Tab-separated table of C-alpha atoms in Angstrom:
chain	number	residue	atom	x	y	z
A	98	MET	CA	-6.019	9.360	21.518
A	99	SER	CA	-2.874	8.547	23.494
A	100	GLY	CA	0.202	8.771	21.287
A	101	TRP	CA	-0.903	11.752	19.171
A	102	LYS	CA	2.000	14.048	18.348
A	103	ARG	CA	2.453	17.207	16.355
A	104	LEU	CA	4.148	16.531	13.036
A	105	ASN	CA	6.339	18.705	10.867
A	106	VAL	CA	4.848	18.168	7.388
A	107	GLY	CA	6.289	19.037	3.993
A	108	VAL	CA	3.865	19.429	1.091
A	109	ILE	CA	5.448	19.284	-2.379
A	110	GLY	CA	3.282	21.386	-4.705
A	111	GLY	CA	1.273	24.544	-4.052
A	112	GLY	CA	-1.792	23.999	-6.259
A	113	ILE	CA	-5.373	23.255	-5.224
A	114	GLY	CA	-4.425	19.847	-3.774
A	115	GLY	CA	-1.387	21.198	-1.938
A	116	MET	CA	-3.322	24.072	-0.375
A	117	SER	CA	-6.179	21.718	0.590
A	118	VAL	CA	-3.924	19.293	2.433
A	119	ALA	CA	-2.105	22.182	4.100
A	120	ILE	CA	-5.462	23.347	5.485
A	121	ALA	CA	-6.520	19.842	6.574
A	122	LEU	CA	-3.243	19.095	8.363
A	123	ARG	CA	-3.083	22.572	9.890
A	124	ARG	CA	-6.586	22.021	11.280
A	125	ALA	CA	-5.421	18.646	12.649
A	126	GLY	CA	-2.751	20.452	14.667
A	127	HIS	CA	0.373	19.995	12.553
A	128	GLU	CA	3.053	22.363	11.274
A	129	VAL	CA	2.986	22.574	7.473
A	130	THR	CA	5.442	23.945	4.898
A	131	ILE	CA	4.434	24.038	1.222
A	132	TYR	CA	7.172	23.894	-1.439
A	133	GLU	CA	6.245	25.190	-4.880
A	134	LYS	CA	8.557	24.655	-7.879
A	135	SER	CA	7.605	27.858	-9.739
A	136	ASP	CA	8.162	31.434	-8.601
A	137	PHE	CA	4.549	31.768	-7.442
A	138	ALA	CA	1.884	29.420	-6.127
A	139	GLY	CA	-1.094	29.777	-8.409
A	140	GLU	CA	-3.246	27.972	-10.929
A	141	VAL	CA	-3.639	28.186	-14.667
A	142	GLY	CA	-6.757	27.182	-16.522
A	143	ALA	CA	-10.329	28.149	-15.956
A	144	SER	CA	-13.315	26.509	-14.302
A	145	VAL	CA	-13.166	23.767	-11.716
A	146	SER	CA	-16.110	21.735	-10.390
A	147	CYS	CA	-16.646	21.196	-6.697
A	148	ALA	CA	-19.601	18.890	-6.034
A	149	ALA	CA	-21.020	18.317	-2.531
A	150	ASN	CA	-18.410	15.652	-1.751
A	151	GLY	CA	-15.742	18.355	-2.108
A	152	THR	CA	-17.703	21.378	-0.865
A	153	ARG	CA	-18.451	19.694	2.495
A	154	TRP	CA	-14.743	19.686	3.419
A	155	LEU	CA	-14.343	23.362	2.526
A	156	TYR	CA	-16.995	24.145	5.143
A	157	GLU	CA	-15.549	21.705	7.664
A	158	TRP	CA	-12.191	23.458	7.330
A	159	GLY	CA	-13.738	26.927	7.698
A	160	VAL	CA	-12.941	28.110	4.158
A	161	ASP	CA	-14.720	31.319	3.125
A	162	VAL	CA	-16.374	29.788	0.035
A	163	ALA	CA	-17.926	33.112	-1.037
A	164	LYS	CA	-14.379	34.430	-1.664
A	165	GLY	CA	-14.164	32.004	-4.587
A	166	ASP	CA	-17.131	33.746	-6.311
A	167	PRO	CA	-18.717	30.411	-7.318
A	168	VAL	CA	-21.687	29.658	-9.520
A	169	VAL	CA	-24.032	27.262	-7.707
A	170	LEU	CA	-25.091	24.748	-10.343
A	171	LYS	CA	-28.830	24.104	-10.772
A	172	LYS	CA	-28.795	21.690	-13.715
A	173	LEU	CA	-26.742	19.409	-15.916
A	174	ILE	CA	-27.875	19.866	-19.528
A	175	ASN	CA	-26.890	17.726	-22.495
A	176	ARG	CA	-27.834	19.342	-25.821
A	177	ASP	CA	-28.136	18.088	-29.364
A	178	TRP	CA	-24.923	18.784	-31.277
A	179	LYS	CA	-26.577	20.546	-34.231
A	180	THR	CA	-29.778	22.086	-32.853
A	181	GLY	CA	-28.810	22.844	-29.245
A	182	GLU	CA	-32.104	21.350	-28.050
A	183	PRO	CA	-31.844	19.649	-24.620
A	184	VAL	CA	-31.523	15.868	-24.944
A	185	SER	CA	-30.930	14.898	-21.312
A	186	VAL	CA	-31.400	17.160	-18.280
A	187	TYR	CA	-30.497	16.274	-14.705
A	188	ASP	CA	-32.093	18.679	-12.247
A	189	LEU	CA	-30.022	19.841	-9.272
A	190	ASP	CA	-32.712	22.043	-7.676
A	191	ASP	CA	-32.943	19.853	-4.569
A	192	TYR	CA	-29.223	19.024	-4.568
A	193	GLU	CA	-28.248	21.119	-1.544
A	194	THR	CA	-31.313	19.936	0.406
A	195	ARG	CA	-30.457	16.291	-0.318
A	196	TRP	CA	-26.723	16.438	0.231
A	197	GLY	CA	-26.261	19.353	2.626
A	198	TYR	CA	-23.846	21.256	0.377
A	199	ALA	CA	-23.994	23.053	-2.964
A	200	TYR	CA	-22.487	21.977	-6.276
A	201	ASN	CA	-20.079	24.879	-6.838
A	202	MET	CA	-18.286	25.895	-10.015
A	203	PHE	CA	-15.192	28.016	-9.366
A	204	HIS	CA	-12.653	29.792	-11.509
A	205	ARG	CA	-9.416	27.922	-10.754
A	206	GLN	CA	-7.458	31.016	-9.788
A	207	TYR	CA	-10.211	32.258	-7.466
A	208	MET	CA	-10.530	28.839	-5.835
A	209	HIS	CA	-6.779	28.622	-5.369
A	210	ALA	CA	-6.599	32.097	-3.808
A	211	MET	CA	-9.481	31.186	-1.461
A	212	LEU	CA	-7.675	28.016	-0.303
A	213	LYS	CA	-4.316	29.749	-0.021
A	214	ASP	CA	-5.834	32.446	2.214
A	215	THR	CA	-7.237	29.735	4.505
A	216	ALA	CA	-4.015	27.696	4.572
A	217	MET	CA	-1.767	30.667	5.334
A	218	GLY	CA	-4.042	33.155	7.072
A	219	GLU	CA	-3.966	33.923	10.790
A	220	GLU	CA	-7.659	33.161	11.247
A	221	GLY	CA	-8.918	29.698	12.127
A	222	GLU	CA	-7.550	26.766	14.045
A	223	GLY	CA	-3.911	25.703	13.801
A	224	THR	CA	-0.604	27.305	12.881
A	225	PRO	CA	-0.633	29.084	9.494
A	226	ALA	CA	1.162	27.094	6.779
A	227	LYS	CA	4.375	28.488	5.296
A	228	LEU	CA	4.981	28.715	1.549
A	229	LEU	CA	8.397	28.565	-0.137
A	230	VAL	CA	8.525	29.174	-3.907
A	231	ASN	CA	11.297	28.233	-6.367
A	232	HIS	CA	11.706	24.872	-4.619
A	233	ARG	CA	11.606	22.107	-7.241
A	234	CYS	CA	11.883	18.635	-5.717
A	235	ARG	CA	14.890	16.679	-6.978
A	236	ASP	CA	14.976	13.733	-4.588
A	237	ILE	CA	13.630	12.330	-1.333
A	238	ASP	CA	15.549	9.990	0.966
A	239	LEU	CA	12.772	7.614	2.023
A	240	GLN	CA	14.797	6.387	5.016
A	241	THR	CA	15.290	9.819	6.579
A	242	THR	CA	12.358	11.644	4.908
A	243	THR	CA	14.789	14.296	3.691
A	244	VAL	CA	13.895	16.315	0.582
A	245	THR	CA	16.588	17.730	-1.693
A	246	PHE	CA	15.548	20.583	-3.977
A	247	GLU	CA	17.200	21.640	-7.212
A	248	ASN	CA	18.233	24.930	-5.592
A	249	GLY	CA	20.451	22.913	-3.210
A	250	VAL	CA	18.236	23.253	-0.133
A	251	GLU	CA	17.738	20.132	1.998
A	252	VAL	CA	14.907	19.749	4.527
A	253	GLN	CA	13.750	16.945	6.788
A	254	HIS	CA	10.096	16.333	7.681
A	255	ASP	CA	8.128	13.734	9.643
A	256	LEU	CA	5.633	13.366	6.787
A	257	ILE	CA	5.850	14.378	3.125
A	258	VAL	CA	2.829	14.771	0.833
A	259	GLY	CA	3.461	14.750	-2.920
A	260	ALA	CA	0.828	17.104	-4.332
A	261	ASP	CA	2.891	18.019	-7.380
A	262	GLY	CA	0.385	17.266	-10.111
A	263	ILE	CA	0.251	15.068	-13.179
A	264	GLY	CA	3.999	15.447	-13.862
A	265	SER	CA	4.805	14.529	-10.248
A	266	ALA	CA	8.464	14.162	-9.263
A	267	VAL	CA	7.473	12.528	-5.959
A	268	ARG	CA	5.603	9.748	-7.788
A	269	GLY	CA	8.784	8.685	-9.624
A	270	ILE	CA	10.791	8.832	-6.393
A	271	LEU	CA	8.281	6.384	-4.856
A	272	GLY	CA	9.010	4.014	-7.738
A	273	ILE	CA	5.759	4.418	-9.668
A	274	LYS	CA	6.208	4.431	-13.439
A	275	PRO	CA	2.936	5.549	-15.050
A	276	GLU	CA	1.372	3.386	-17.733
A	277	LYS	CA	-0.064	6.168	-19.843
A	278	ARG	CA	-1.128	6.824	-23.399
A	279	PRO	CA	-2.473	9.856	-25.219
A	280	SER	CA	-6.252	10.102	-25.162
A	281	GLU	CA	-8.090	9.578	-28.439
A	282	SER	CA	-9.485	13.086	-27.950
A	283	SER	CA	-7.843	16.484	-27.993
A	284	CYS	CA	-9.128	19.553	-26.200
A	285	LEU	CA	-8.944	23.297	-26.733
A	286	HIS	CA	-10.147	25.550	-23.938
A	287	ALA	CA	-11.516	29.059	-24.375
A	288	ASN	CA	-12.964	31.726	-22.098
A	289	VAL	CA	-15.959	33.809	-23.183
A	290	ASP	CA	-16.955	37.011	-21.420
A	291	THR	CA	-20.700	36.855	-20.686
A	292	GLU	CA	-21.115	40.625	-20.966
A	293	GLU	CA	-19.559	40.647	-24.439
A	294	ALA	CA	-21.758	37.733	-25.591
A	295	VAL	CA	-24.907	39.528	-24.375
A	296	ARG	CA	-23.814	42.797	-25.998
A	297	LEU	CA	-23.532	40.940	-29.327
A	298	GLY	CA	-27.068	39.585	-28.918
A	299	LEU	CA	-25.988	35.996	-28.248
A	300	VAL	CA	-27.691	33.580	-25.855
A	301	ASP	CA	-26.879	34.313	-22.198
A	302	TYR	CA	-25.976	30.818	-21.007
A	303	SER	CA	-24.992	32.175	-17.585
A	304	GLN	CA	-28.703	32.453	-16.754
A	305	ASN	CA	-29.000	28.651	-16.699
A	306	SER	CA	-26.506	28.155	-13.826
A	307	ALA	CA	-25.787	24.836	-15.501
A	308	LEU	CA	-22.956	22.620	-16.598
A	309	GLU	CA	-23.890	22.278	-20.287
A	310	TYR	CA	-22.766	19.744	-22.864
A	311	TRP	CA	-23.185	19.584	-26.615
A	312	GLY	CA	-22.793	16.120	-28.157
A	313	GLY	CA	-21.174	13.174	-26.423
A	314	GLN	CA	-24.189	10.939	-27.051
A	315	GLU	CA	-22.976	9.356	-30.246
A	316	GLY	CA	-19.916	7.493	-28.996
A	317	LYS	CA	-17.720	10.017	-30.791
A	318	TRP	CA	-15.057	12.282	-29.337
A	319	ASP	CA	-16.797	15.524	-30.355
A	320	LYS	CA	-18.108	17.253	-27.253
A	321	ILE	CA	-18.374	20.827	-25.985
A	322	VAL	CA	-18.522	21.423	-22.227
A	323	LEU	CA	-19.580	24.823	-20.900
A	324	SER	CA	-19.129	25.741	-17.257
A	325	PRO	CA	-19.997	29.191	-15.915
A	326	CYS	CA	-17.758	30.639	-13.189
A	327	ASN	CA	-16.937	33.967	-11.498
A	328	GLY	CA	-20.580	34.335	-10.515
A	329	GLY	CA	-21.567	33.775	-14.176
A	330	LYS	CA	-19.397	36.597	-15.561
A	331	LEU	CA	-17.104	34.120	-17.335
A	332	LEU	CA	-18.075	31.161	-19.515
A	333	SER	CA	-15.430	28.461	-19.626
A	334	TYR	CA	-15.565	26.222	-22.732
A	335	TYR	CA	-13.814	22.873	-23.109
A	336	CYS	CA	-13.915	21.747	-26.741
A	337	PHE	CA	-13.135	18.080	-27.393
A	338	PHE	CA	-12.531	16.523	-30.821
A	339	PRO	CA	-10.687	13.494	-32.247
A	340	ARG	CA	-6.910	13.632	-31.835
A	341	ALA	CA	-6.579	12.854	-35.557
A	342	ILE	CA	-7.944	16.362	-36.278
A	343	GLY	CA	-5.487	18.115	-33.945
A	344	ASP	CA	-2.850	16.580	-31.691
A	345	TYR	CA	-1.808	18.671	-28.676
A	346	THR	CA	-0.113	15.966	-26.606
A	347	SER	CA	3.192	17.833	-26.716
A	348	GLN	CA	1.698	21.271	-26.019
A	349	ALA	CA	1.745	23.034	-22.657
A	350	TRP	CA	-0.949	25.234	-21.144
A	351	GLY	CA	0.063	28.829	-20.515
A	352	VAL	CA	1.773	29.548	-23.816
A	353	GLU	CA	0.527	31.985	-26.440
A	354	SER	CA	-3.192	31.812	-27.207
A	355	ARG	CA	-4.109	29.709	-30.251
A	356	PRO	CA	-5.953	31.436	-33.145
A	357	VAL	CA	-9.754	31.389	-32.970
A	358	GLU	CA	-9.908	29.723	-36.431
A	359	GLU	CA	-8.168	26.711	-34.911
A	360	LEU	CA	-10.857	26.516	-32.216
A	361	LEU	CA	-13.738	26.663	-34.733
A	362	LYS	CA	-12.274	24.377	-37.394
A	363	PRO	CA	-13.223	20.956	-35.871
A	364	PHE	CA	-16.882	21.927	-35.428
A	365	PRO	CA	-18.517	22.830	-38.781
A	366	GLU	CA	-21.913	21.346	-37.828
A	367	LEU	CA	-22.074	22.586	-34.230
A	368	ASP	CA	-25.167	24.470	-32.970
A	369	SER	CA	-24.726	27.987	-34.413
A	370	GLN	CA	-25.493	29.669	-31.069
A	371	VAL	CA	-22.578	28.074	-29.241
A	372	LEU	CA	-20.344	28.422	-32.322
A	373	LYS	CA	-20.911	32.201	-32.157
A	374	HIS	CA	-19.804	32.109	-28.523
A	375	LEU	CA	-16.612	30.282	-29.440
A	376	ALA	CA	-15.948	32.858	-32.178
A	377	ILE	CA	-15.386	35.476	-29.428
A	378	GLY	CA	-13.334	33.066	-27.306
A	379	LYS	CA	-10.178	34.383	-25.616
A	380	GLU	CA	-7.143	32.684	-24.070
A	381	ILE	CA	-7.496	29.651	-26.340
A	382	GLN	CA	-5.255	26.984	-24.859
A	383	PRO	CA	-4.585	23.321	-25.672
A	384	TRP	CA	-5.124	20.816	-22.882
A	385	ARG	CA	-2.965	17.709	-23.060
A	386	LEU	CA	-5.037	14.636	-22.269
A	387	TRP	CA	-3.333	11.444	-21.174
A	388	VAL	CA	-5.024	8.294	-19.931
A	389	HIS	CA	-3.249	6.831	-16.894
A	390	ASP	CA	-3.884	3.320	-15.647
A	391	PRO	CA	-4.426	3.208	-11.857
A	392	TYR	CA	-1.223	3.203	-9.829
A	393	PRO	CA	-0.478	0.167	-7.625
A	394	TYR	CA	0.007	2.197	-4.430
A	395	LEU	CA	-0.115	5.744	-3.051
A	396	GLN	CA	2.535	5.693	-0.313
A	397	ARG	CA	5.946	4.406	0.726
A	398	GLY	CA	7.880	5.170	3.887
A	399	ASN	CA	6.543	8.398	5.359
A	400	VAL	CA	5.663	9.801	1.920
A	401	CYS	CA	2.300	9.729	0.146
A	402	LEU	CA	0.741	11.046	-3.058
A	403	LEU	CA	-2.331	13.263	-3.364
A	404	GLY	CA	-4.548	14.432	-6.238
A	405	ASP	CA	-3.228	14.220	-9.805
A	406	ALA	CA	0.170	13.052	-8.523
A	407	GLY	CA	-1.501	9.872	-7.272
A	408	HIS	CA	-4.439	9.351	-9.605
A	409	PRO	CA	-4.591	11.522	-12.736
A	410	MET	CA	-7.989	11.185	-14.364
A	411	MET	CA	-9.796	12.303	-17.450
A	412	PRO	CA	-11.997	15.360	-16.787
A	413	HIS	CA	-15.296	13.777	-17.809
A	414	GLN	CA	-16.775	13.190	-14.331
A	415	SER	CA	-15.831	16.697	-13.075
A	416	GLN	CA	-14.353	15.024	-9.978
A	417	GLY	CA	-10.597	15.710	-10.253
A	418	ALA	CA	-10.524	18.568	-7.735
A	419	CYS	CA	-13.011	16.794	-5.443
A	420	MET	CA	-10.801	13.703	-5.332
A	421	ALA	CA	-7.793	15.851	-4.339
A	422	ILE	CA	-9.900	17.560	-1.651
A	423	GLU	CA	-11.088	14.166	-0.388
A	424	ASP	CA	-7.460	12.955	-0.269
A	425	ALA	CA	-6.610	16.011	1.833
A	426	ALA	CA	-9.594	15.395	4.098
A	427	ALA	CA	-8.550	11.759	4.625
A	428	LEU	CA	-5.072	12.833	5.746
A	429	GLY	CA	-6.568	15.526	7.987
A	430	ILE	CA	-8.763	12.911	9.698
A	431	LEU	CA	-6.126	10.186	9.946
A	432	PHE	CA	-3.643	12.549	11.565
A	433	ASN	CA	-6.076	14.292	13.916
A	434	ARG	CA	-6.170	13.860	17.684
A	435	ARG	CA	-8.940	11.276	17.571
A	436	TYR	CA	-7.351	8.750	15.219
A	437	PHE	CA	-3.587	9.295	15.069
A	438	ASN	CA	-1.674	7.206	17.621
A	439	GLY	CA	1.782	8.363	16.556
A	440	ASP	CA	2.286	5.619	13.950
A	441	ILE	CA	2.733	7.466	10.632
A	442	ARG	CA	3.220	4.266	8.624
A	443	GLN	CA	-0.060	2.812	9.871
A	444	SER	CA	-1.933	6.024	9.056
A	445	LEU	CA	-0.549	6.083	5.506
A	446	GLU	CA	-1.458	2.424	4.966
A	447	VAL	CA	-5.038	3.261	5.952
A	448	TYR	CA	-4.930	6.339	3.686
A	449	GLU	CA	-4.118	4.070	0.750
A	450	LYS	CA	-6.818	1.520	1.685
A	451	VAL	CA	-9.422	4.297	1.931
A	452	ARG	CA	-8.480	6.328	-1.121
A	453	LEU	CA	-7.184	3.930	-3.773
A	454	PRO	CA	-10.449	1.993	-4.402
A	455	ARG	CA	-12.546	5.171	-4.556
A	456	VAL	CA	-10.251	7.158	-6.854
A	457	THR	CA	-9.750	4.106	-9.102
A	458	ARG	CA	-13.530	3.774	-9.480
A	459	VAL	CA	-13.861	7.460	-10.435
A	460	GLN	CA	-10.859	7.218	-12.800
A	461	ALA	CA	-12.425	4.286	-14.667
A	462	SER	CA	-15.848	5.923	-14.943
A	463	ALA	CA	-14.268	9.200	-16.144
A	464	ALA	CA	-12.533	7.282	-18.954
A	465	LYS	CA	-15.887	5.740	-19.980
A	466	ALA	CA	-17.674	9.102	-19.899
A	467	ALA	CA	-15.048	10.514	-22.283
A	468	TYR	CA	-16.859	8.937	-25.242
A	469	ASN	CA	-20.316	8.309	-23.742
A	470	ILE	CA	-21.929	11.124	-21.786
A	471	ASN	CA	-24.548	8.722	-20.430
A	472	GLU	CA	-21.797	7.353	-18.170
A	473	ARG	CA	-21.412	10.776	-16.509
A	474	ILE	CA	-22.745	11.154	-12.933
A	475	GLY	CA	-26.308	12.478	-13.184
A	476	PHE	CA	-26.907	11.596	-16.829
A	477	SER	CA	-26.010	8.021	-15.818
A	478	VAL	CA	-29.483	7.535	-14.303
A	479	ASN	CA	-31.528	9.380	-16.987
A	480	LYS	CA	-32.675	6.130	-18.552
A	481	ASP	CA	-35.836	7.473	-20.200
A	482	ILE	CA	-34.104	9.255	-23.067
A	483	PRO	CA	-34.028	7.590	-26.526
A	484	THR	CA	-30.216	7.689	-26.813
A	485	TYR	CA	-29.511	6.201	-23.358
A	486	LYS	CA	-26.971	3.420	-23.524
A	487	VAL	CA	-24.254	2.469	-21.013
A	488	GLU	CA	-21.699	-0.305	-20.840
A	489	ASP	CA	-23.205	-1.883	-17.690
A	490	PRO	CA	-26.173	-0.229	-15.905
A	491	LYS	CA	-25.109	-1.745	-12.547
A	492	LYS	CA	-21.641	-0.206	-12.770
A	493	VAL	CA	-22.478	3.420	-13.585
A	494	LEU	CA	-21.267	6.040	-11.105
A	495	THR	CA	-24.138	7.780	-9.294
A	496	ILE	CA	-24.535	10.965	-7.282
A	497	GLU	CA	-25.574	8.830	-4.295
A	498	GLU	CA	-22.288	6.927	-4.350
A	499	MET	CA	-20.331	10.180	-4.376
A	500	ASN	CA	-22.359	12.217	-1.881
A	501	ALA	CA	-23.721	9.638	0.592
A	502	TYR	CA	-20.132	8.556	1.231
A	503	ASP	CA	-19.005	9.036	4.850
A	504	MET	CA	-15.223	9.219	5.027
A	505	TYR	CA	-15.137	9.023	8.822
A	506	HIS	CA	-16.863	5.631	8.716
A	507	ASP	CA	-14.590	4.431	5.912
A	508	ILE	CA	-11.504	5.398	7.924
A	509	GLU	CA	-12.878	3.840	11.126
A	510	GLU	CA	-13.599	0.569	9.298
A	511	LYS	CA	-10.106	0.370	7.772
A	512	LEU	CA	-8.398	1.433	11.036
A	513	ALA	CA	-10.331	-1.200	12.988
A	514	HIS	CA	-9.224	-3.861	10.509
A	515	ILE	CA	-5.544	-2.868	10.621
A	516	ARG	CA	-5.601	-2.610	14.452
A	517	GLY	CA	-7.430	-5.916	14.899
A	518	VAL	CA	-10.532	-4.336	16.433
A	519	ASN	CA	-14.177	-5.211	15.660
A	520	TYR	CA	-15.986	-2.683	13.490
A	521	GLU	CA	-19.713	-2.841	14.172
A	522	ASP	CA	-21.184	0.220	12.437
A	523	ARG	CA	-23.504	-0.537	9.532
A	524	PHE	CA	-21.253	0.929	6.855
A	525	ILE	CA	-19.104	-0.659	4.203
A	526	CYS	CA	-16.389	1.426	2.506
A	527	GLY	CA	-18.099	4.576	3.817
A	528	LEU	CA	-21.560	3.795	2.413
A	529	PRO	CA	-24.493	2.824	4.674
A	530	TYR	CA	-25.821	-0.730	4.497
A	531	GLY	CA	-29.139	-0.867	2.691
A	532	LEU	CA	-28.537	2.284	0.608
A	533	LYS	CA	-30.249	1.655	-2.724
A	534	LEU	CA	-28.456	3.287	-5.631
A	535	PRO	CA	-30.368	4.346	-8.771
A	536	ASN	CA	-28.373	1.763	-10.741
A	537	GLY	CA	-30.161	-0.978	-8.758
A	538	VAL	CA	-27.237	-1.848	-6.490
A	539	VAL	CA	-28.029	-2.127	-2.754
A	540	ILE	CA	-25.018	-1.504	-0.498
A	541	GLY	CA	-24.110	-4.524	1.615
A	542	THR	CA	-25.825	-7.126	-0.555
A	543	ALA	CA	-24.224	-9.442	-3.084
A	544	ALA	CA	-24.251	-7.963	-6.590
């Protein structure tokens, strides 16, 4: 398109979102510098889900997904809290055939390294991104798009992306003051070595290649989530319980491991098999959970927010990383040679129109799934189980809504509107007219 120009982009934050947008904008032909506040760009934590709506962009960008040593998920299993018997199972056997891409489960550090290699490596299209560590953002002049860091360095960029996580400095600079409150649930995370569990004669959950849940059916906060990663060698456990039993809202991840007794204490009636797994848990860390109301906007001037900086969400739809990857993909498309006409402000307005409704929908459904697992994508359409109950069957989030979404069409529709051009393709907000969702909604018809 006439008017395309190469931009000098600054990305604040070197996590999964920051590396993803560096790849997307590099592929779109721009020069990218990533600024990371700590002395290394890495990730803490354990497993991270990447459903087809995230995986597709990894392939489009030429990421070597095998480097991340993922587990390809074959099932979602919800088990009875006490007996461990399956209550609700959502089969993913035909998932890749239906959606074109696998549902991958990565270890966070492996996924980050995989993305970093793609963003900064010599191979692949575009100029390798640069990374500068020990650069904590202090301020941004929105008139001149100049960033000042706490180390005294000042830099000017054409476009700045705030990918600096849930405690985002960029968000505050844009004038967004989060309405947030502590979640009613607390969470302790633990890693279990599969080899050690097998050696002790415990169940080998890695064989299921499944995201597994205990509890969550009863409208209580007690829930165990197991996700295998590192090719099944590591079992990553997220253990949720009422905040009244243990409040970790002031704790930070990455400090000394909590004692195993603390991990076991909230769960006296839990299925003995999984309890034995938790008893050999390592790296037991508290996860602070805050509920954020949706933010009113995602951009101002030539600055925008991405991932947790722009839409922190509860983890209960396993879509946090995918939403950051989709944000990155949207920016990569909007600033590519086909769509970018040189008007950065217009592109960022379209970015907000494309992303804000979708991430807000996922945010809201993740908050619902926190205390009712039947609201979780997949389980949300398993209506034939005795304990099935949702707030509103027509409003549940479905796999179709996530994976049939076509971002190119969504962007084209919003661009046409903002440029005063007719949009004639049979899509609305990226979903094809006539698509029937399992919740009974048909896209393009009145609810």
